[in-house]
Short mmCIF file of C-alpha atoms in Angstrom, two decimals:
data_model
loop_
_atom_site.label_atom_id
_atom_site.label_comp_id
_atom_site.label_asym_id
_atom_site.label_seq_id
_atom_site.Cartn_x
_atom_site.Cartn_y
_atom_site.Cartn_z
CA MET A 1 10.33 6.73 0.31
CA ALA A 2 7.26 6.87 -2.09
CA SER A 3 8.30 5.22 -5.22
CA ALA A 4 9.29 2.51 -3.14
CA VAL A 5 6.25 2.39 -1.14
CA MET A 6 4.31 2.73 -4.38
CA LEU A 7 5.20 -0.91 -4.82
CA ALA A 8 3.69 -1.78 -1.21
CA ARG A 9 0.27 -0.85 -0.89
CA CYS A 10 -2.79 -2.69 0.23
CA THR A 11 -5.44 -3.98 -1.82
CA SER A 12 -8.08 -6.68 -1.66
CA VAL A 13 -6.35 -8.86 -4.17
CA ARG A 14 -3.29 -7.22 -3.80
CA PHE A 15 0.03 -6.28 -5.55
CA PRO A 16 0.23 -6.29 -9.00
CA ALA A 17 3.12 -8.81 -9.63
CA VAL A 18 3.67 -7.99 -13.89
CA ALA A 19 3.54 -4.12 -13.17
CA THR A 20 5.63 -4.37 -10.79
CA ALA A 21 8.41 -6.06 -12.19
CA VAL A 22 8.57 -3.48 -14.13
CA LEU A 23 8.38 -0.82 -11.67
CA LEU A 24 11.25 -2.57 -10.06
CA LEU A 25 13.69 -2.21 -13.05
CA LEU A 26 12.81 1.60 -13.98
CA TYR A 27 13.23 2.41 -9.73
CA ILE A 28 16.63 0.18 -8.83
CA SER A 29 19.00 2.87 -10.35
CA THR A 30 17.49 5.45 -8.57
CA VAL A 31 16.76 4.32 -5.01
CA GLN A 32 19.88 5.78 -3.31
CA ALA A 33 19.26 9.84 -4.01
CA SER A 34 17.08 12.29 -5.79
CA GLN A 35 18.05 15.35 -7.10
CA GLY A 36 16.68 18.04 -5.30
CA ASP A 37 17.93 17.07 -1.92
CA LYS A 38 21.43 16.87 -4.07
CA GLU A 39 21.80 19.80 -5.08
CA PRO A 40 23.99 22.47 -3.33
CA VAL A 41 21.61 25.18 -3.01
CA TYR A 42 19.14 22.78 -1.36
CA ARG A 43 21.91 21.80 1.44
CA ASP A 44 23.20 25.06 2.03
CA CYS A 45 19.66 26.35 2.57
CA VAL A 46 18.94 23.76 4.78
CA LYS A 47 22.15 24.25 7.26
CA GLN A 48 21.20 27.51 7.24
CA CYS A 49 18.05 27.81 8.47
CA LEU A 50 18.86 24.85 11.09
CA GLY A 51 21.90 27.81 12.45
CA SER A 52 19.26 30.59 12.62
CA ASN A 53 16.19 29.25 13.53
CA CYS A 54 16.64 25.74 15.46
CA THR A 55 19.14 26.66 18.66
CA GLY A 56 18.57 28.86 21.00
CA ALA A 57 15.74 31.34 21.42
CA ARG A 58 14.59 30.81 17.74
CA LEU A 59 13.79 27.10 18.67
CA ARG A 60 11.99 27.80 21.82
CA SER A 61 10.46 30.32 19.86
CA PHE A 62 9.22 27.88 16.84
CA GLN A 63 7.52 25.16 19.67
CA SER A 64 5.78 27.93 21.22
CA SER A 65 4.35 29.00 17.79
CA GLN A 66 3.99 25.68 16.42
CA PRO A 67 0.20 24.40 16.01
CA GLN A 68 -0.51 21.61 18.46
CA TYR A 69 -1.56 18.85 15.84
CA MET A 70 1.83 19.70 14.35
CA ALA A 71 3.53 18.89 17.59
CA LEU A 72 1.85 15.63 18.14
CA THR A 73 2.46 14.31 14.59
CA GLY A 74 6.22 14.95 14.84
CA TRP A 75 7.02 17.87 12.66
CA THR A 76 10.68 19.25 14.09
CA CYS A 77 12.20 22.39 13.33
CA ARG A 78 14.46 20.83 10.77
CA ASP A 79 11.70 19.15 8.98
CA ASP A 80 10.51 22.86 8.20
CA CYS A 81 13.57 24.09 7.22
CA ARG A 82 13.99 21.19 4.86
CA TYR A 83 10.32 21.52 3.87
CA GLN A 84 10.47 25.79 3.65
CA CYS A 85 13.94 24.66 1.28
CA MET A 86 12.63 22.78 -1.04
CA TRP A 87 10.51 25.41 -1.97
CA THR A 88 13.19 27.65 -2.53
CA THR A 89 14.76 25.03 -4.52
CA VAL A 90 11.44 24.31 -6.82
CA GLY A 91 11.46 27.85 -7.03
CA LEU A 92 14.86 28.07 -8.74
CA TYR A 93 14.32 25.26 -10.52
CA GLN A 94 11.13 26.37 -12.24
CA ALA A 95 13.10 30.24 -12.79
CA GLU A 96 15.15 28.87 -14.90
CA GLY A 97 13.20 26.56 -17.03
CA TYR A 98 14.21 23.23 -15.34
CA SER A 99 12.04 20.05 -14.72
CA VAL A 100 10.52 19.71 -11.10
CA PRO A 101 13.03 17.56 -8.89
CA GLN A 102 12.30 14.96 -6.44
CA PHE A 103 13.27 15.23 -2.96
CA HIS A 104 14.51 12.07 -0.60
CA GLY A 105 12.58 9.63 -2.92
CA LYS A 106 9.15 12.20 -3.51
CA TRP A 107 7.97 14.79 -5.00
CA PRO A 108 7.36 17.90 -3.45
CA PHE A 109 3.55 18.27 -2.23
CA VAL A 110 2.05 20.80 -0.51
CA ARG A 111 1.76 20.09 3.28
CA PHE A 112 -2.39 20.45 4.20
CA LEU A 113 -2.27 20.91 8.70
CA CYS A 114 -0.34 18.18 9.56
CA PHE A 115 -0.26 16.21 6.10
CA GLU A 116 2.66 15.52 4.36
CA ASP A 117 1.08 13.88 1.19
CA PRO A 118 -2.34 14.51 1.24
CA ALA A 119 -4.46 13.22 -1.56
CA SER A 120 -2.26 9.83 -0.99
CA ALA A 121 -3.25 9.80 3.21
CA LEU A 122 -7.04 10.52 1.70
CA ALA A 123 -7.09 7.97 -0.96
CA SER A 124 -5.38 5.36 1.71
CA LEU A 125 -7.76 6.49 4.24
CA LEU A 126 -11.10 5.99 1.10
CA ASN A 127 -9.64 2.19 0.24
CA GLY A 128 -9.71 1.66 4.16
CA LEU A 129 -13.38 2.75 4.46
CA ALA A 130 -14.26 0.71 1.87
CA CYS A 131 -12.66 -2.14 2.78
CA LEU A 132 -14.32 -1.32 6.29
CA LEU A 133 -17.65 -0.96 4.74
CA MET A 134 -17.79 -4.55 2.76
CA LEU A 135 -16.38 -5.90 5.56
CA LEU A 136 -19.72 -4.99 7.66
CA ARG A 137 -21.68 -6.04 4.55
CA TYR A 138 -19.83 -9.79 4.31
CA ARG A 139 -20.69 -10.25 7.78
CA SER A 140 -24.51 -9.14 7.51
CA THR A 141 -25.03 -11.22 4.45
CA VAL A 142 -22.98 -14.39 4.99
CA PRO A 143 -23.69 -16.76 8.18
CA ARG A 144 -20.92 -16.77 10.42
CA HIS A 145 -21.13 -21.02 10.18
CA CYS A 146 -20.03 -20.47 6.65
CA PRO A 147 -16.66 -22.33 5.68
CA MET A 148 -14.90 -19.05 4.32
CA TYR A 149 -16.37 -16.49 7.04
CA HIS A 150 -13.22 -17.01 9.44
CA THR A 151 -10.77 -17.01 7.11
CA ILE A 152 -12.15 -13.68 5.20
CA ASN A 153 -13.24 -11.90 8.43
CA ALA A 154 -9.08 -12.31 9.07
CA PHE A 155 -7.87 -11.01 6.17
CA SER A 156 -10.15 -7.75 6.01
CA LEU A 157 -8.60 -6.96 9.39
CA VAL A 158 -5.16 -7.30 8.29
CA SER A 159 -5.99 -5.70 5.28
CA LEU A 160 -7.64 -2.61 7.65
CA ASN A 161 -4.44 -2.33 9.07
CA ALA A 162 -2.41 -2.07 6.03
CA TRP A 163 -4.33 0.50 5.09
CA PHE A 164 -4.12 2.65 8.40
CA TRP A 165 -0.97 2.27 8.34
CA SER A 166 -0.90 3.48 4.69
CA THR A 167 -2.87 6.77 5.75
CA VAL A 168 -0.15 7.39 8.98
CA PHE A 169 2.89 7.08 6.56
CA HIS A 170 1.47 9.78 4.10
CA THR A 171 0.82 11.39 6.57
CA ARG A 172 3.91 11.76 8.34
CA ASP A 173 6.58 9.97 6.38
CA THR A 174 8.78 8.73 9.86
CA TYR A 175 11.37 5.64 10.18
CA LEU A 176 8.88 3.96 12.24
CA THR A 177 5.44 4.57 9.67
CA GLU A 178 7.89 3.76 6.02
CA LYS A 179 8.51 0.31 8.25
CA MET A 180 4.97 0.05 9.32
CA ASP A 181 3.46 0.63 5.91
CA TYR A 182 6.25 -1.70 4.19
CA PHE A 183 5.20 -4.35 6.70
CA CYS A 184 1.87 -4.21 6.78
CA ALA A 185 1.71 -4.54 2.64
CA THR A 186 3.61 -7.58 2.69
CA ALA A 187 1.42 -9.14 4.94
CA VAL A 188 -1.22 -8.23 3.24
CA ILE A 189 0.20 -9.90 -0.18
CA LEU A 190 1.15 -13.10 2.16
CA TYR A 191 -2.31 -13.73 3.62
CA SER A 192 -4.00 -13.21 0.42
CA ILE A 193 -2.00 -16.08 -0.63
CA TYR A 194 -3.42 -17.81 2.68
CA LEU A 195 -6.82 -17.07 1.50
CA CYS A 196 -6.92 -18.11 -1.77
CA CYS A 197 -5.04 -21.33 -0.28
CA VAL A 198 -7.51 -21.84 1.77
CA ARG A 199 -10.41 -21.54 -1.31
CA THR A 200 -8.67 -23.88 -3.66
CA LEU A 201 -7.19 -26.71 -1.09
CA GLY A 202 -7.93 -26.18 2.53
CA LEU A 203 -11.68 -27.12 2.27
CA LYS A 204 -10.90 -30.48 1.12
CA ARG A 205 -7.57 -30.81 2.99
CA PRO A 206 -6.86 -28.56 5.70
CA GLY A 207 -3.25 -29.78 6.85
CA VAL A 208 -2.08 -28.57 3.77
CA SER A 209 -3.31 -25.05 4.16
CA SER A 210 -2.39 -25.06 7.35
CA MET A 211 1.38 -26.00 6.51
CA VAL A 212 1.27 -23.27 4.19
CA GLY A 213 -0.06 -20.69 6.54
CA VAL A 214 3.14 -21.85 9.11
CA LEU A 215 5.63 -21.66 5.72
CA LEU A 216 4.23 -17.94 5.36
CA ILE A 217 4.07 -16.75 8.57
CA LEU A 218 8.03 -18.05 8.61
CA ALA A 219 8.43 -16.10 5.68
CA PHE A 220 7.00 -13.06 6.93
CA THR A 221 9.39 -12.92 10.46
CA SER A 222 12.65 -13.78 8.20
CA HIS A 223 11.58 -10.69 5.58
CA VAL A 224 10.46 -8.28 8.54
CA SER A 225 13.90 -9.66 10.72
CA TYR A 226 16.26 -9.31 7.97
CA LEU A 227 14.56 -5.55 7.08
CA THR A 228 14.83 -4.49 10.78
CA PHE A 229 18.13 -6.12 11.83
CA VAL A 230 20.51 -6.53 8.67
CA SER A 231 19.50 -4.30 6.05
CA PHE A 232 16.55 -2.05 4.86
CA ASP A 233 17.39 -2.50 1.61
CA TYR A 234 14.35 -1.43 -0.96
CA GLY A 235 15.75 -3.85 -4.13
CA TYR A 236 15.13 -7.01 -1.76
CA ASN A 237 12.05 -5.73 -0.88
CA MET A 238 10.52 -5.06 -3.83
CA ALA A 239 11.79 -8.44 -5.49
CA ALA A 240 10.34 -10.09 -2.55
CA ASN A 241 7.09 -9.12 -2.73
CA THR A 242 7.08 -9.06 -6.56
CA SER A 243 7.58 -13.00 -5.78
CA ILE A 244 5.00 -13.38 -4.11
CA GLY A 245 2.82 -11.32 -5.63
CA MET A 246 3.40 -13.37 -8.56
CA VAL A 247 2.19 -16.62 -6.77
CA ASN A 248 -0.68 -15.01 -5.77
CA LEU A 249 -1.55 -13.76 -9.07
CA LEU A 250 -1.33 -16.88 -10.88
CA TRP A 251 -3.02 -19.22 -7.95
CA TRP A 252 -6.07 -16.96 -8.21
CA LEU A 253 -5.92 -16.69 -12.39
CA CYS A 254 -5.63 -20.36 -12.09
CA TRP A 255 -8.45 -20.59 -10.20
CA CYS A 256 -10.73 -18.43 -12.14
CA TRP A 257 -9.81 -20.61 -15.17
CA GLN A 258 -10.68 -23.63 -13.89
CA ASN A 259 -14.17 -22.90 -12.78
CA ARG A 260 -15.06 -20.54 -15.15
CA ARG A 261 -17.78 -22.82 -16.56
CA THR A 262 -19.04 -23.77 -13.12
CA LEU A 263 -19.33 -20.47 -11.15
CA PRO A 264 -21.19 -17.58 -12.74
CA TYR A 265 -19.50 -14.98 -10.57
CA TRP A 266 -15.89 -16.33 -11.44
CA TRP A 267 -15.18 -13.28 -13.55
CA LYS A 268 -15.11 -11.03 -10.55
CA CYS A 269 -12.06 -12.57 -9.02
CA GLY A 270 -10.55 -12.27 -12.67
CA LEU A 271 -11.66 -8.84 -13.21
CA VAL A 272 -9.83 -7.43 -10.19
CA VAL A 273 -6.41 -9.15 -10.51
CA VAL A 274 -6.71 -7.62 -14.12
CA LEU A 275 -8.20 -4.25 -13.11
CA LEU A 276 -5.38 -4.33 -10.27
CA HIS A 277 -2.71 -4.86 -12.65
CA GLY A 278 -4.12 -2.36 -15.29
CA LEU A 279 -4.37 0.47 -12.10
CA ALA A 280 -0.60 -0.19 -11.20
CA LEU A 281 0.74 0.68 -14.69
CA LEU A 282 -0.46 4.23 -13.53
CA GLU A 283 2.46 4.35 -11.57
CA LEU A 284 4.65 4.37 -14.48
CA LEU A 285 3.04 7.98 -15.45
CA ASP A 286 5.19 9.24 -12.31
CA PHE A 287 4.59 12.87 -13.22
CA PRO A 288 5.32 16.13 -10.92
CA PRO A 289 1.89 16.53 -8.60
CA MET A 290 -0.93 18.59 -10.00
CA LEU A 291 -1.43 21.19 -8.43
CA TRP A 292 1.59 20.25 -5.82
CA ILE A 293 -0.99 18.07 -4.32
CA LEU A 294 -2.03 15.30 -7.13
CA ASP A 295 0.66 12.86 -8.37
CA ALA A 296 0.35 9.15 -10.36
CA HIS A 297 0.63 7.37 -7.20
CA ALA A 298 -2.74 9.21 -5.21
CA VAL A 299 -4.45 8.50 -8.77
CA TRP A 300 -3.45 4.88 -8.41
CA HIS A 301 -4.69 4.91 -4.83
CA LEU A 302 -8.05 6.58 -5.32
CA SER A 303 -8.50 4.20 -8.33
CA THR A 304 -8.42 1.10 -6.67
CA VAL A 305 -11.15 2.40 -4.08
CA PRO A 306 -13.86 0.67 -6.02
CA VAL A 307 -12.12 -2.39 -6.65
CA HIS A 308 -12.70 -3.51 -3.07
CA PHE A 309 -17.13 -3.31 -4.03
CA LEU A 310 -15.87 -5.83 -6.91
CA PHE A 311 -13.81 -7.92 -4.90
CA TYR A 312 -16.42 -8.22 -1.84
CA SER A 313 -18.86 -9.06 -3.95
CA PHE A 314 -17.05 -11.98 -5.30
CA LEU A 315 -16.32 -13.03 -1.90
CA ILE A 316 -20.06 -12.73 -0.87
CA ASP A 317 -21.07 -14.51 -3.84
CA ASP A 318 -18.47 -17.27 -3.21
CA SER A 319 -19.05 -17.74 0.18
CA LEU A 320 -22.94 -18.68 -0.14
CA TYR A 321 -22.09 -20.80 -3.03
CA LEU A 322 -19.91 -22.51 -0.47
CA LEU A 323 -22.91 -22.53 2.02
CA ASN A 324 -25.07 -23.80 -0.43
CA THR A 325 -23.00 -26.42 -1.73
CA GLU A 326 -22.12 -27.57 1.95
CA LYS A 327 -25.96 -28.15 2.35
CA MET A 328 -26.42 -30.29 -0.34
CA GLY A 329 -23.51 -32.42 0.11
CA VAL A 330 -22.61 -30.91 -3.34
CA LYS A 331 -18.58 -31.39 -4.02
CA VAL A 332 -17.10 -28.06 -3.41
CA GLU A 333 -15.38 -26.72 -6.72
#
């Protein structure tokens, strides 16, 4: 569900909460189905294709001729029918002069090899590579005994895991990959709150950050359990992520404001937060994919790649500042 997933993608300072609140209002009324897959012509096409090509000898022929990379990524005869019928329906819409419809919550994309949404998959991969590159730079620049070293390393690993699942999900949208994409995105938001808590309170009061960490783990466990065992409610998921994203946003901005006169690099953190919220507004464009590849969601993901470099620049500056103040016995800001 691309429209829902757009509200749960991972960046280093995660979740544009204000923009998401706007998107939530626009999204709730359209979450159940899309125009394209409700069309009788689409449904009849899929039904006929399944009966003609996905049984008996025709099915065996399909399976024997299917490229190995398609089989390994779980593409079935039914999926291929839906893909072909989607384009049949799109062609009819365009021939009649109507706007391109969405199918199953997503725009129609040209499949490249096994990649269902190639531009967003590439963008997710680039975000992951940027995160990995800056993590390696952080490790090579900041000594291990820095007060924030292990917390930032753990945060980076959580982010890398989320970008991995984002790439997998955009490669192949299945029940498992969708859930992993959602859950890992939520984990990044919650860990960003923990990171902020450790930086603002935990260095002077470790017990406070430990208590907050336990509460965040319980919140994550409850969130995942509800979505898994009770109801996978897209509206609830977005509302929950918006709420915790707002906490993350306000906490970081308050810290930036309080330290604007004492820390010369505070603006990097503030700019990252502002950029992420501004860039998230790209989702409001929500246009049909250009060349059937590049839509607003992919543009958003591509635009967040440089933000990793700025955020880790802030983390490096702040970690070195903490290390120096610790050596000099100066009070941590």
